[in-house]
XYZ file of C-alpha atoms in Angstrom:
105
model
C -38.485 22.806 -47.011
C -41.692 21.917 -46.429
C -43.811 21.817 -42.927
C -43.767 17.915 -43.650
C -39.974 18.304 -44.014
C -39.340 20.573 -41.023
C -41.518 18.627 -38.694
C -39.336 15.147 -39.380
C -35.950 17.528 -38.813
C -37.661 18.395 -35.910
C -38.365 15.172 -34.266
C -35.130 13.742 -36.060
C -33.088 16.329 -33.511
C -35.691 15.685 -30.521
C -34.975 11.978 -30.744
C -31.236 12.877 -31.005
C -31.423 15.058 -28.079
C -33.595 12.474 -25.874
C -30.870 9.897 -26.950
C -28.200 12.442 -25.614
C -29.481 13.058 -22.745
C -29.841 9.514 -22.022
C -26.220 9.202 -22.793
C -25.283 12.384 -20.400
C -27.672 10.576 -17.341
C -25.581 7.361 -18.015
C -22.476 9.534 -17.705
C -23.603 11.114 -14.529
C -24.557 8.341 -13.121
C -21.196 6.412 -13.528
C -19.667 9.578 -12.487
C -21.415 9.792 -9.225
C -19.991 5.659 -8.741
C -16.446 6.624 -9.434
C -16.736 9.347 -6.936
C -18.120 7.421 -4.025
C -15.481 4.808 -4.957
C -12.496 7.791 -4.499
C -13.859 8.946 -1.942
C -14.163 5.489 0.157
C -10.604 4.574 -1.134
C -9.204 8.167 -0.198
C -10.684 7.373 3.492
C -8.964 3.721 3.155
C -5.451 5.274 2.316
C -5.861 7.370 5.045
C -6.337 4.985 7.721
C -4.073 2.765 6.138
C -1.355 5.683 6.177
C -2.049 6.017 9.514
C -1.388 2.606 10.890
C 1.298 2.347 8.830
C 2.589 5.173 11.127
C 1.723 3.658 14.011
C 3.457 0.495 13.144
C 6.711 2.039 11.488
C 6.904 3.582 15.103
C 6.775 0.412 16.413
C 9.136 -1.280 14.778
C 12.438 0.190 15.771
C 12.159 -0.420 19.215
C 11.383 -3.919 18.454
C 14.551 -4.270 16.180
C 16.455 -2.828 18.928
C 15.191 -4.759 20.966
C 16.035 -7.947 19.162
C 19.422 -6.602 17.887
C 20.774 -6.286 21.793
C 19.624 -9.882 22.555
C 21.849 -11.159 19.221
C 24.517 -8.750 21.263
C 24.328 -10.072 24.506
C 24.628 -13.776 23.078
C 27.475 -13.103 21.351
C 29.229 -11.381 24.086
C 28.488 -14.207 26.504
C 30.439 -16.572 23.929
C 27.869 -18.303 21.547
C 27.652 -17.902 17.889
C 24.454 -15.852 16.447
C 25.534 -16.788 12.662
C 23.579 -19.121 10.575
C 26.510 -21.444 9.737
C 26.827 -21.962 13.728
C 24.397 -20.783 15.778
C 24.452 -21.719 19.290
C 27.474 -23.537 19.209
C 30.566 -21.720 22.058
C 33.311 -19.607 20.293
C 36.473 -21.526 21.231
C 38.305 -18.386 23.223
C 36.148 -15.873 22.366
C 37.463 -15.668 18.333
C 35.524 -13.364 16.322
C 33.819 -14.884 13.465
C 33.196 -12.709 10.332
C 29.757 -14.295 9.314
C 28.705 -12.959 13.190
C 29.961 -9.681 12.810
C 28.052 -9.638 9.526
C 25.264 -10.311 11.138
C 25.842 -7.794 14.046
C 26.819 -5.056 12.356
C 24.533 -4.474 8.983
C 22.569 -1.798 8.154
């Protein structure tokens, strides 16, 4: 190999390495954009988490809440069902789409 020869080898693998390094500051800079992005959605879930907490905890006292009102209608004689709501239970019969509705999970 001449000096010719070597020199071109040379600034062959120089370019190559520039172009690498290029490709490696590209890399680092999406990197650094993915990581701010995980980090604001970590903080997002978080807070989200949290609410959902807050809300969860919430919610059953509500449903109870609710759930005694259907009670206390139905005990005073009315029908809570869909099919008949509102209308009087003629002496106080049960009706099975009330107790349905009562009773489910």
């Amino acid at each position: 190999m001449d000096k010719k020869e070597l020199f071109d080898a040379l600034d062959d693998f120089s370019q190559q390495l520039l172009m690498t390094l290029a490709d490696v500051e590209a890399i680092k800079k999406n990197l650094k954009s993915l990581v701010e992005e995980n980090t604001a959605l970590r903080l997002e879930n978080s807070k989200l988490r949290e609410r959902l907490g807050e809300v969860e905890a919430d919610t059953p006292v509500k449903a109870k809440h609710v759930r005694e009102s259907v009670r206390r209608i139905y005990k005073d004689g009315f029908h809570v069902c869909n099919d008949f709501y509102g209308q009087r239970r003629e002496q106080d019969e049960e009706c099975m789409f009330c107790d349905e509705l009562l009773y489910r999970e």
